[in-house]
Coordinates of C-alpha atoms in Angstrom, one line a residue:
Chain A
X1 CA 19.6 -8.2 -57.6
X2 CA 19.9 -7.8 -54.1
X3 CA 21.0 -11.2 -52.4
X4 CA 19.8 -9.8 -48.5
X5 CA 16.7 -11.0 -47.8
X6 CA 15.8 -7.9 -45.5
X7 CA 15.7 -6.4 -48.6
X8 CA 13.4 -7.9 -50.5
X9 CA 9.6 -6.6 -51.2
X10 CA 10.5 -3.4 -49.5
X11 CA 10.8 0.2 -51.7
X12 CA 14.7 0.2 -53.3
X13 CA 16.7 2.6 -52.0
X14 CA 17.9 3.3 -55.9
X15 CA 14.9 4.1 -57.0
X16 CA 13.0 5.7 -53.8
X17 CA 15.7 7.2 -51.9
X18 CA 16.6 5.9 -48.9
X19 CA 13.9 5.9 -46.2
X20 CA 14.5 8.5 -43.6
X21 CA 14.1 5.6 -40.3
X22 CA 13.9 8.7 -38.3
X23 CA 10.5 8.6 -38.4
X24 CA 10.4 5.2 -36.7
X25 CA 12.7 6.6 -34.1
X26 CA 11.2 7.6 -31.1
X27 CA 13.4 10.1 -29.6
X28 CA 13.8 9.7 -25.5
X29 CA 13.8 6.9 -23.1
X30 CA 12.6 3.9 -22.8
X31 CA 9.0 3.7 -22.1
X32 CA 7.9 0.0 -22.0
X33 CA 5.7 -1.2 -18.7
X34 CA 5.9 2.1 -17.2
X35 CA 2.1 1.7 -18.0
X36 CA -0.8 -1.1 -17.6
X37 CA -1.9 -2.4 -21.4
X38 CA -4.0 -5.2 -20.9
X39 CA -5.8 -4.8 -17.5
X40 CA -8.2 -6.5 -15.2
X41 CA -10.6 -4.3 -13.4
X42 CA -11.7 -4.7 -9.7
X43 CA -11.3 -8.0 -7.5
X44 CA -13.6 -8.2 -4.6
X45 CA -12.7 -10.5 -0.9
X46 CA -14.5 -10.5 2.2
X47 CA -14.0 -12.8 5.6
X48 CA -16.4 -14.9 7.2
X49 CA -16.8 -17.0 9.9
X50 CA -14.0 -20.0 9.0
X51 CA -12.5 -18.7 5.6
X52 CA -12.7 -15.9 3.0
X53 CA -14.9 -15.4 0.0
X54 CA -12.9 -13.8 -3.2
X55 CA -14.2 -12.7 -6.7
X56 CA -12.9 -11.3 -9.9
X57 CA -14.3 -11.2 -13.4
X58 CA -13.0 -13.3 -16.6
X59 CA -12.0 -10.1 -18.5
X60 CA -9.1 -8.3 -19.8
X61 CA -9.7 -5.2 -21.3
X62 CA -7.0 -3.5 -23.8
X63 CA -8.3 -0.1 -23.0
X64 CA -12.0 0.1 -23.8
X65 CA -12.0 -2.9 -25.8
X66 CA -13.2 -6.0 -24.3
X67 CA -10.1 -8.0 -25.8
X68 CA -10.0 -11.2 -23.7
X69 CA -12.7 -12.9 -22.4
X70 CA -11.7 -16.0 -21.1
X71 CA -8.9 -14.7 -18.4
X72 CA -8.4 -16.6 -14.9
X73 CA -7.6 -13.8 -12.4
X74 CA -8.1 -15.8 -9.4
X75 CA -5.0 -18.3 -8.4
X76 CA -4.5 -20.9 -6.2
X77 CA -1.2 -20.8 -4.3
X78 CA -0.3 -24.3 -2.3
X79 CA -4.4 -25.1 -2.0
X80 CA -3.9 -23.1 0.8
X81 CA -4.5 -19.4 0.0
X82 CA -5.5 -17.3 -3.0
X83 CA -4.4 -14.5 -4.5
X84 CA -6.4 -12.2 -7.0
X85 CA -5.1 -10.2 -9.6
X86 CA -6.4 -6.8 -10.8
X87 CA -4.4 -4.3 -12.9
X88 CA -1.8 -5.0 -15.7
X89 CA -2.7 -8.9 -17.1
X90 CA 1.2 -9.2 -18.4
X91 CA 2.2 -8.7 -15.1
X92 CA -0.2 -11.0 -13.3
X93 CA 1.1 -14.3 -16.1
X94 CA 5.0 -12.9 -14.7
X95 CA 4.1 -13.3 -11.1
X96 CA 1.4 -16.2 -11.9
X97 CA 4.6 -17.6 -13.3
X98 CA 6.7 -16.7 -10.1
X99 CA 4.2 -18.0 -7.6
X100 CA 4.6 -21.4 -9.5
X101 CA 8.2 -21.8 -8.8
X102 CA 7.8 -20.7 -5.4
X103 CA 4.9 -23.1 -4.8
X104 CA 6.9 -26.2 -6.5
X105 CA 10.3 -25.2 -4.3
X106 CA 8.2 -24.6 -1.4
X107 CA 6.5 -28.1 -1.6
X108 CA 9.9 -29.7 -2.3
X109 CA 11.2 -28.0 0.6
X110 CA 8.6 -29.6 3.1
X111 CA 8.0 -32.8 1.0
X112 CA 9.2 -34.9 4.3
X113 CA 7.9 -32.4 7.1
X114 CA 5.6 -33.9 9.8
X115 CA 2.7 -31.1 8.9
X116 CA 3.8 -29.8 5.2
X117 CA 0.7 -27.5 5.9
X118 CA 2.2 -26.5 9.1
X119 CA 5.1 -25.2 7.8
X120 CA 4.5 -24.2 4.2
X121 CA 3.9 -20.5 3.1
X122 CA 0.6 -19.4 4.6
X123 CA -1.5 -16.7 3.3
X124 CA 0.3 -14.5 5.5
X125 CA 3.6 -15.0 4.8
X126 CA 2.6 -14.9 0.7
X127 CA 1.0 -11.4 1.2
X128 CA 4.5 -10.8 3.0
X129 CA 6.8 -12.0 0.4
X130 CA 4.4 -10.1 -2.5
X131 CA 4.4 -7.1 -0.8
X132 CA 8.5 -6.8 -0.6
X133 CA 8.4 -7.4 -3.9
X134 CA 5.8 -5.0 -5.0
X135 CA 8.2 -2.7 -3.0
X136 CA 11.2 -3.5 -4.3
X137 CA 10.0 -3.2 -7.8
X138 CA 8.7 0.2 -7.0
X139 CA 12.1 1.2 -5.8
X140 CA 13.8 0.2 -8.5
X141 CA 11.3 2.2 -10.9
X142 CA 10.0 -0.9 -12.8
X143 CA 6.9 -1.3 -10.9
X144 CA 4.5 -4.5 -11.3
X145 CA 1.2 -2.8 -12.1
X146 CA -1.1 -4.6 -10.0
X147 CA -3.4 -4.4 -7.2
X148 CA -3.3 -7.8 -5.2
X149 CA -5.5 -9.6 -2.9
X150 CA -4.4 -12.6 -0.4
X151 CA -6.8 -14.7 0.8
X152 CA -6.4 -18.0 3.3
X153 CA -5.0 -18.2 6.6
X154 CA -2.3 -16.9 9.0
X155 CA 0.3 -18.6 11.2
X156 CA -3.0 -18.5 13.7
X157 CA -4.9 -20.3 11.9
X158 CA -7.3 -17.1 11.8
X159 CA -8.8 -15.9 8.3
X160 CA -6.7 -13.8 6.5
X161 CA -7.0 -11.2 4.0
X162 CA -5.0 -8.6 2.7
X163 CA -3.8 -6.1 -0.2
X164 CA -1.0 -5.0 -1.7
X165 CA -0.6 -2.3 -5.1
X166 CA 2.1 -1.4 -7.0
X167 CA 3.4 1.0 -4.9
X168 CA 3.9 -2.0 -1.7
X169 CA 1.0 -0.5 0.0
X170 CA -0.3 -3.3 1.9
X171 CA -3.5 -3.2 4.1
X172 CA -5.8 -5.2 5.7
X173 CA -9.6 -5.2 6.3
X174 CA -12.5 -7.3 6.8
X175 CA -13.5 -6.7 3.4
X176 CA -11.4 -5.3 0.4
X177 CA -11.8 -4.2 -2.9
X178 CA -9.8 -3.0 -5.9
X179 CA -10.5 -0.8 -8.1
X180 CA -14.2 0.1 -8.9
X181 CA -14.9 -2.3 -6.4
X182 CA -13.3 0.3 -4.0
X183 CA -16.1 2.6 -4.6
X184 CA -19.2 0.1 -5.5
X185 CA -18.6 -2.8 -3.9
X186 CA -16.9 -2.5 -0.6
X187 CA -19.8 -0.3 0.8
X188 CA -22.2 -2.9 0.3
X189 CA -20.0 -5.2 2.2
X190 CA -19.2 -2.8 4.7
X191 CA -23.3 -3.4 5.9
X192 CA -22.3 -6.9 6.4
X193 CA -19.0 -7.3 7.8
X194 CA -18.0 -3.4 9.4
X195 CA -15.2 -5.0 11.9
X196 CA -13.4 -8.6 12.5
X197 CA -16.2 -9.4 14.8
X198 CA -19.0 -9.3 12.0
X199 CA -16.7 -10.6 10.1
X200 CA -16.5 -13.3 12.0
X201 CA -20.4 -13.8 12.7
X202 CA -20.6 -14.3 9.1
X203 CA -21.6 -17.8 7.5
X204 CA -20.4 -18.9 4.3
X205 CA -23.6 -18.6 2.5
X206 CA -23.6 -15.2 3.5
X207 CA -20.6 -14.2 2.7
X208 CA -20.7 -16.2 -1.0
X209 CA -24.3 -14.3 -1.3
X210 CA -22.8 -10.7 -0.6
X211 CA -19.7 -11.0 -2.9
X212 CA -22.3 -12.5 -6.1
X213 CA -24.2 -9.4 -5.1
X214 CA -21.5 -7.0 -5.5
X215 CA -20.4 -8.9 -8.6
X216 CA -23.5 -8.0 -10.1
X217 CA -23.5 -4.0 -8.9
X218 CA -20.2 -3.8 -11.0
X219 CA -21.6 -5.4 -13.9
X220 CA -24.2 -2.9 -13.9
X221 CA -22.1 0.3 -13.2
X222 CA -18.3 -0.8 -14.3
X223 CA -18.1 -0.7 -18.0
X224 CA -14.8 -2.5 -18.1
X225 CA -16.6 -5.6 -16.8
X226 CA -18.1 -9.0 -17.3
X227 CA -20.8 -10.9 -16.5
X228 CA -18.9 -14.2 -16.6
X229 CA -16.8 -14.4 -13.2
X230 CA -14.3 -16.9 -10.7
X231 CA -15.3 -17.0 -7.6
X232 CA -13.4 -19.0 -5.0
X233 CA -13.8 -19.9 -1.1
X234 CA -11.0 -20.7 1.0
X235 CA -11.6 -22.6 4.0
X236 CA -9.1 -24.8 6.5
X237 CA -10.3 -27.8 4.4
X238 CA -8.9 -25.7 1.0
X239 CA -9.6 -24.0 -2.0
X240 CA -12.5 -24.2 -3.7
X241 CA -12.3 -22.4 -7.5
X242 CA -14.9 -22.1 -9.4
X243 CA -14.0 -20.0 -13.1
X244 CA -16.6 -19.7 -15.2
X245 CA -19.5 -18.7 -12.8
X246 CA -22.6 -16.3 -14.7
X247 CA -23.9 -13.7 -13.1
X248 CA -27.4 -14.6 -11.7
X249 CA -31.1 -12.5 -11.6
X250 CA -29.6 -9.3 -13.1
X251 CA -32.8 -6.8 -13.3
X252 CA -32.0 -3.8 -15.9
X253 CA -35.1 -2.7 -14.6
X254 CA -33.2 0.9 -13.3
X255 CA -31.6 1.7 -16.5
X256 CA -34.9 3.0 -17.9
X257 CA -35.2 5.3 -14.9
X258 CA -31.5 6.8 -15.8
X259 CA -32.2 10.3 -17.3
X260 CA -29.9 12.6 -18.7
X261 CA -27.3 10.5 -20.9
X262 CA -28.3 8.9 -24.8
X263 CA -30.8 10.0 -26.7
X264 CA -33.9 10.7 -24.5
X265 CA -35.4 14.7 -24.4
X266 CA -36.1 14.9 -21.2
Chain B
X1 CA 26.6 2.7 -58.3
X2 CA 23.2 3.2 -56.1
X3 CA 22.6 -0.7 -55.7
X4 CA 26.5 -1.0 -54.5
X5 CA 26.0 1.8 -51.7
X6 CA 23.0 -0.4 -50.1
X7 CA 26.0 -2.5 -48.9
X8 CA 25.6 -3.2 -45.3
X9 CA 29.1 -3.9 -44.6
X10 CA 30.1 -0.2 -46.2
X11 CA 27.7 2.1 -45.4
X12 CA 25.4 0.5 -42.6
X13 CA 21.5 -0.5 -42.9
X14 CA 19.6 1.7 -44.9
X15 CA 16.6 -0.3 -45.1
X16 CA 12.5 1.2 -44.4
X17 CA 13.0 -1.3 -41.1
X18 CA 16.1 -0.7 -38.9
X19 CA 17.5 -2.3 -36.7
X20 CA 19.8 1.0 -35.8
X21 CA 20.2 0.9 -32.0
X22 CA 18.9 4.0 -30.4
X23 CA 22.0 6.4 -29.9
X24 CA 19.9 9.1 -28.5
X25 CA 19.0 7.6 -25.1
X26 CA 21.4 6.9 -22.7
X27 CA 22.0 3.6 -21.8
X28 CA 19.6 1.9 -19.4
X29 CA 17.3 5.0 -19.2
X30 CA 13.4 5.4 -18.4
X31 CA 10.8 7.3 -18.9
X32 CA 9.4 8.2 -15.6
X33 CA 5.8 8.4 -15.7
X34 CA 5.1 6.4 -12.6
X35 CA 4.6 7.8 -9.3
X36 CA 6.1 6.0 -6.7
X37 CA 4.5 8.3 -4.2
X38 CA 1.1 8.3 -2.8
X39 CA -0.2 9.5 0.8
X40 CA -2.2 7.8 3.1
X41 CA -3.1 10.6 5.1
X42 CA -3.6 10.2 8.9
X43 CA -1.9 12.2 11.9
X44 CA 0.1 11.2 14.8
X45 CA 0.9 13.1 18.0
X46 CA 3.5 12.5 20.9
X47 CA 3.6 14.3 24.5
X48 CA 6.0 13.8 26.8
X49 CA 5.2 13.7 30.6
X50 CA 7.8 14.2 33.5
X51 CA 8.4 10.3 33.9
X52 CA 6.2 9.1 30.7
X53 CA 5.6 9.6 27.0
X54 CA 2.3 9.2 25.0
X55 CA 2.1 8.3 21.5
X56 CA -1.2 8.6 19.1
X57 CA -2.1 8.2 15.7
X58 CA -5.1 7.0 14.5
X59 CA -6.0 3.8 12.6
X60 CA -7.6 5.1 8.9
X61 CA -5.6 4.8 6.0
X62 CA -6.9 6.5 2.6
X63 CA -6.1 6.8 -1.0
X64 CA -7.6 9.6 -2.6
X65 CA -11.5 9.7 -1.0
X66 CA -11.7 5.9 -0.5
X67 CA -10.8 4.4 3.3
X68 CA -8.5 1.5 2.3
X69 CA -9.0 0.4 5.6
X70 CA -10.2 1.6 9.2
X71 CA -7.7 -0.4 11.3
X72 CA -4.4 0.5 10.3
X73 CA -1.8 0.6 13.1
X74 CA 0.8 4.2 12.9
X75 CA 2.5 3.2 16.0
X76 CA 4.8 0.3 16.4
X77 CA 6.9 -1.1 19.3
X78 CA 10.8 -0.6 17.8
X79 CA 13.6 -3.0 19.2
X80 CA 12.1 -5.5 20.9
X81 CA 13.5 -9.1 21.3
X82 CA 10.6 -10.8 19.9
X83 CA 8.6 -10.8 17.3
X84 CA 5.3 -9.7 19.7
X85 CA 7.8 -6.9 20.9
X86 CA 6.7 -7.3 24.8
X87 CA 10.1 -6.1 25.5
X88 CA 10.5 -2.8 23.9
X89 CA 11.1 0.3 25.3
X90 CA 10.9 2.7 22.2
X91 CA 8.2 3.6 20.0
X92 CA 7.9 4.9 16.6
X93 CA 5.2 6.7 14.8
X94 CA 4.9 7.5 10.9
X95 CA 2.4 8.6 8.7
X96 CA 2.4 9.7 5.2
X97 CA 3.2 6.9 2.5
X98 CA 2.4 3.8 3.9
X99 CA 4.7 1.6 2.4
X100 CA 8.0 4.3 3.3
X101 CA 6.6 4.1 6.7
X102 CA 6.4 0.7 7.1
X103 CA 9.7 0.0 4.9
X104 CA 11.2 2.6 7.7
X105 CA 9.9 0.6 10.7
X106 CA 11.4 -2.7 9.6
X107 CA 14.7 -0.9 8.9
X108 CA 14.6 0.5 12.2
X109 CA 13.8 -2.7 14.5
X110 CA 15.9 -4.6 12.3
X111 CA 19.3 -2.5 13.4
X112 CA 17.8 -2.3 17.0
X113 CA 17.5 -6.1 17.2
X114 CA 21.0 -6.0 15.9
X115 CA 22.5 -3.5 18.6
X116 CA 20.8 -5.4 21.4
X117 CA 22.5 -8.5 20.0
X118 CA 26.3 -7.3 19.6
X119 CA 26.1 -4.9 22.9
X120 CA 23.6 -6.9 24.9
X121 CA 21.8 -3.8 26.2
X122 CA 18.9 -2.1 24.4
X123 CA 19.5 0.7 22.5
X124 CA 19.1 3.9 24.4
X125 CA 16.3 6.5 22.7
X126 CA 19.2 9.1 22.3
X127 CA 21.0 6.4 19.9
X128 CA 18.1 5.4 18.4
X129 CA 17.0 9.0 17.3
X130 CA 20.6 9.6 15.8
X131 CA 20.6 6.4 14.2
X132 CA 17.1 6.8 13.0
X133 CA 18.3 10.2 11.2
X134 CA 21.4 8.7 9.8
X135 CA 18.6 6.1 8.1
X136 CA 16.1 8.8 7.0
X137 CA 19.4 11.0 5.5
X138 CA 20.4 8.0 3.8
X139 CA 18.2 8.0 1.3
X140 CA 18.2 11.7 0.9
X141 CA 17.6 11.6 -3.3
X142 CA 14.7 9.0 -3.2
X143 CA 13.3 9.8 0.6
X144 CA 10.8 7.9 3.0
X145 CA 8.1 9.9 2.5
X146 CA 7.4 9.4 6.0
X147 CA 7.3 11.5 9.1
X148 CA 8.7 10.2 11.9
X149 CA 8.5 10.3 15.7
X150 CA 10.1 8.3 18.4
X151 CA 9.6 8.1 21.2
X152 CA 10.8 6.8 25.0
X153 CA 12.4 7.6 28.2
X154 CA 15.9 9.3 28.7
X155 CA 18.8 8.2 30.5
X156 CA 17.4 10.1 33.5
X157 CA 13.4 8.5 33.1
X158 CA 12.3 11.6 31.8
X159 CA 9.8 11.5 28.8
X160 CA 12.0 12.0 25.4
X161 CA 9.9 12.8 22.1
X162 CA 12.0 13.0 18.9
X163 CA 10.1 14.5 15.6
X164 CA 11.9 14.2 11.9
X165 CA 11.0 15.6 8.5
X166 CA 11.2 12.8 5.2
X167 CA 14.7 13.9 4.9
X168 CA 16.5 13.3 8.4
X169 CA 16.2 17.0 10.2
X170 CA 15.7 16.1 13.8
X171 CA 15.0 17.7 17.5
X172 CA 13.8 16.9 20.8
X173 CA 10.9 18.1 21.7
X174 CA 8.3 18.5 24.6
X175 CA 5.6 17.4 22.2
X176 CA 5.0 17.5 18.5
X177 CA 1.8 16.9 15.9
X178 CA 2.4 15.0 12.5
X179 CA 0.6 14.1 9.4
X180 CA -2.4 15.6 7.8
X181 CA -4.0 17.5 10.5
X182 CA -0.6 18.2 12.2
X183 CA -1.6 22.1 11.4
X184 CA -4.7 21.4 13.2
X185 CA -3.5 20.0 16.4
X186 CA 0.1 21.6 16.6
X187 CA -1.3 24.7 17.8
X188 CA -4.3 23.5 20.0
X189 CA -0.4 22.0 21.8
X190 CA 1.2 24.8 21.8
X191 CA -1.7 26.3 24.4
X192 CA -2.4 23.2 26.1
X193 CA 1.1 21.7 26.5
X194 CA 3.3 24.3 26.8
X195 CA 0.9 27.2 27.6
X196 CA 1.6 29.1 24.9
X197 CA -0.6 32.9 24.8
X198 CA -1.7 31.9 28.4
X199 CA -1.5 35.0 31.2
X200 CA -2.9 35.2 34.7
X201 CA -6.0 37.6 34.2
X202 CA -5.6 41.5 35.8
X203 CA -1.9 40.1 36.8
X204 CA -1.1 43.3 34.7
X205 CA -1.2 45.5 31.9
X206 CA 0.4 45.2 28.4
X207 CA 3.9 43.8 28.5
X208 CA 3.7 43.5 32.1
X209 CA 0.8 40.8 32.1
X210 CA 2.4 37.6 33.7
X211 CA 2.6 34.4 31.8
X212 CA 0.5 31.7 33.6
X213 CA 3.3 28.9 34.6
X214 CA 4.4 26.3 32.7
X215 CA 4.2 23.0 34.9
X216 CA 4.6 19.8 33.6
X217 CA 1.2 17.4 32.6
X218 CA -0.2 14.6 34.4
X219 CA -0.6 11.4 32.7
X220 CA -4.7 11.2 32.9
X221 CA -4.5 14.8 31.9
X222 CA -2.2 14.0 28.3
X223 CA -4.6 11.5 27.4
X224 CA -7.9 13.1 28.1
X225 CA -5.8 15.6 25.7
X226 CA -4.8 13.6 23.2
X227 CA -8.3 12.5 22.6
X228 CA -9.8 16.1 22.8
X229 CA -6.8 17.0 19.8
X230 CA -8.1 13.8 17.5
X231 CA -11.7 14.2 18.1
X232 CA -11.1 18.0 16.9
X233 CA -9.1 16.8 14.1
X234 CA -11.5 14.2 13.3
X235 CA -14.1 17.1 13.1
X236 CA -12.5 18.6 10.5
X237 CA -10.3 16.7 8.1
X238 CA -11.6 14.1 6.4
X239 CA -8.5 11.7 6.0
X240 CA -8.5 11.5 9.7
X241 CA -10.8 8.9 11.7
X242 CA -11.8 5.5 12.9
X243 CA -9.3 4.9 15.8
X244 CA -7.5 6.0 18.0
X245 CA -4.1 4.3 19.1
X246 CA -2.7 5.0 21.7
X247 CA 1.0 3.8 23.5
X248 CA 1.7 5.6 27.1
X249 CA 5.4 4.1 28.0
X250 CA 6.5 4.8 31.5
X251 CA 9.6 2.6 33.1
X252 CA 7.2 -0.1 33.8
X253 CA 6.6 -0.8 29.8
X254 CA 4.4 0.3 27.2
X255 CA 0.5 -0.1 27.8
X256 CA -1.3 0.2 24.8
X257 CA -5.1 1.6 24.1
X258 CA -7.7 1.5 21.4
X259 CA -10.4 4.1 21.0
X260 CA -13.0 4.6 18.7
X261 CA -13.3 8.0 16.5
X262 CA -15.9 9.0 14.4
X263 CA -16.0 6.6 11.1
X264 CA -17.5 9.1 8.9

């Protein structure tokens, strides 16, 4: 008897020959997160008057499969700002996990100020920080496959909002959008907020109205979506989060007008 | 015999699992699938005047067909003693990758800030170019996909452009294009800066046809150029739009104007 317990219940060598582990080789370089696995599609943001509007769906999708359901991709940092999450979901729980620390040493850090909100990490400076980051992993060739959106304030105490990909691109805009969004969503809140100034002429009802609007045009066109969605609204008095919101007066109504794709002979 | 040789300690794992390292890698290496490149698109331009320079790019930025956004400054104020940079005297340009250029930027006003700070002068836009190169060549194996192009005044006040490729090559020139519709507006320069393929009419025959003179532009004349070279470019290149910027620096600073281009 063999007394190795990585032995047991597998063919004997003895009797089968050993087993030729080259097939279990795979011959090359490493290969692990030079790819997204589990991903998060678009995440929507657009300014108004005193704050910034931002949306993402629950899901995570492992390729075409709808494999998690339940998935937060809107965070909190410091009730002060908010960052969204689209891309690779592994990545987003790493820097999730890394915006944690850096909130708890950041509060420590200005537990005694005069105005810890004053001189805490703003939106601004948090889109700063990710987007050296996002660089530096680039750079190194272990990139964090993610497209991010900040939302909250600057050092101005105007509204802020900003992107940043996994190449440290990093871009600002009235309105932005990752992803599918990019191509669906941000035209349709282009009509409502083309420059700063519209922006800016924007009310928060608005602004919450247009974003649930567009969440809905990706539910209808991106097939790596959800209906179920977190919305959140930063404003100088903080973040409000809502996660589980449900998508609201959806009309299929189109789809029997679609022609050309399924089973129809016309 | 055959149940002795499964010995680890003799012959090594031989089991349908193994924990064999991988000996045909080297150590530490990766598969490279990821791009770390993209481009942004956009063009810049510089002309320099008798006792002034003009710098321009305009403000889209784009991945692929999408317009990431339509305010997207190409021009930035370089070696200035605060962080608003109302005291610089040079300016850089760069388009391409985005995040090279902006990576490139901060590299730059970071190591004038320091120069100003050990010499207590401002760097001169001679040094700067050099040093500018030395930064560019420095990461001649992984470049900033970025062209560059600074410019300033020269020792004597004369307008000084400086233009770059990724890698470091520089010169001084009278003006230069860069960026996606560089091949678009280069030449239109050529003709309208330096009066390139421009003779005085009936001033002769064949060879001996005179060239028209070269003098150099007027400040109100550059701009109304620039604008005429972007609003061309605009016409015909679709990763080129929204904005123009603009940064005329003369000895008395660096005055800065925004104008719109087409948004289509």
């Amino acid at each position: 008897m063999d007394h190795r317990p990585q032995a047991w219940g597998r063919p004997r060598d003895d009797v089968y020959g050993a087993y030729d582990a080259s097939y279990l080789q795979t011959s090359g370089p490493k290969t692990a997160t030079q790819s997204p696995v589990v991903t998060g599609t678009s995440v929507i943001a657009i300014k108004f008057r005193d704050g910034v509007v931002m949306a993402a769906d629950n899901l995570a999708s492992y390729g075409s499969l709808a494999r998690f359901t339940d998935v937060k991709r809107l965070r909190p940092f410091l009730s002060t700002s908010v960052v969204g999450f689209g891309g690779d979901v592994s990545d987003m729980q790493f820097l999730d996990r890394h915006l944690t620390e850096l909130a708890i040493d950041e509060s420590y850090e200005h537990e005694h100020s005069e105005n810890p909100a004053k001189s805490q990490l703003n939106a601004a400076n948090l889109h700063k920080y990710l987007s050296k980051l996002m660089y530096r992993r680039r750079n190194d060739f272990d990139p964090l496959w993610n497209q991010i959106l900040v939302a909250g304030f600057d050092s101005s105490s105007k509204p802020f909002l900003a992107s940043v990909d996994l190449r440290g691109t990093t871009f600002t805009s009235p309105s932005l959008a990752s992803g599918f969004g990019a191509m669906l969503a941000q035209p349709i809140m282009r009509r409502y907020a083309a420059t700063e100034e519209d922006a800016a002429r924007l009310s928060r009802e608005e602004a919450v109205n247009v974003v649930k609007e567009c969440m809905k045009v990706l539910f209808y066109r991106d097939a790596r979506s959800l209906d179920r969605y977190s919305i959140a609204v930063v404003t100088k008095d903080g973040v409000e989060l809502s996660e589980d919101e449900q998508l609201e007066k959806q009309s299929w109504a189109f789809a029997e007008r679609i022609r050309g794709y399924g089973t129809q002979t016309v | 015999m055959a149940m002795f040789s499964q010995n680890p300690l003799v012959n090594g794992p031989n089991y349908s699992i193994s924990d064999m390292p991988r000996v045909n890698a080297p150590e530490g290496a990766r598969e490279h699938r990821f791009d770390p490149y993209t481009d942004n698109g956009g063009s810049t331009l510089a002309i320099a005047g008798a006792d002034f320079t003009v710098m321009a790019g305009d403000t889209r930025l784009t991945s692929g067909y999408s317009i990431n956004s339509r305010h997207h400054p190409k021009l930035f104020k370089i070696g200035g003693t605060t962080a608003d940079q109302k005291d610089a005297t040079i300016v850089l340009s760069v388009v391409g990758f985005a995040a090279d250029g902006e990576a490139l930027k901060e590299r730059l006003d970071a190591i004038c800030k320091m120069y100003r700070y050990r010499h207590g002068k401002p760097m001169s836009v001679k040094a700067c170019a050099q040093r500018l190169s030395t930064i560019l060549y420095q990461k001649r194996f992984f470049p900033y996909y970025a062209y560059a192009i600074l410019g300033g005044l020269d020792e004597e006040g004369k307008g000084a452009v400086y233009s770059y490729d990724p890698v470091g090559s520089y010169e001084r020139e009278q003006c230069r294009a860069g960026g996606a519709a560089a091949s678009l507006i280069m030449p239109f320069l050529d003709n309208q800066v330096n009066f390139k393929n421009q003779y005085i009419p009936h001033s002769g025959e064949g060879h001996a046809l005179l060239e028209r003179e070269r003098r150099p532009l007027a400040r109100h004349e550059v701009e109304t150029l620039v604008k005429d070279a972007f609003d061309g470019a605009v016409e015909r290149h679709i990763e080129v739009g929204d904005g123009l910027q603009m940064m005329i620096i003369t000895k008395e600073g660096i005055e800065e104007v925004l104008l719109p281009l087409k948004k289509d």
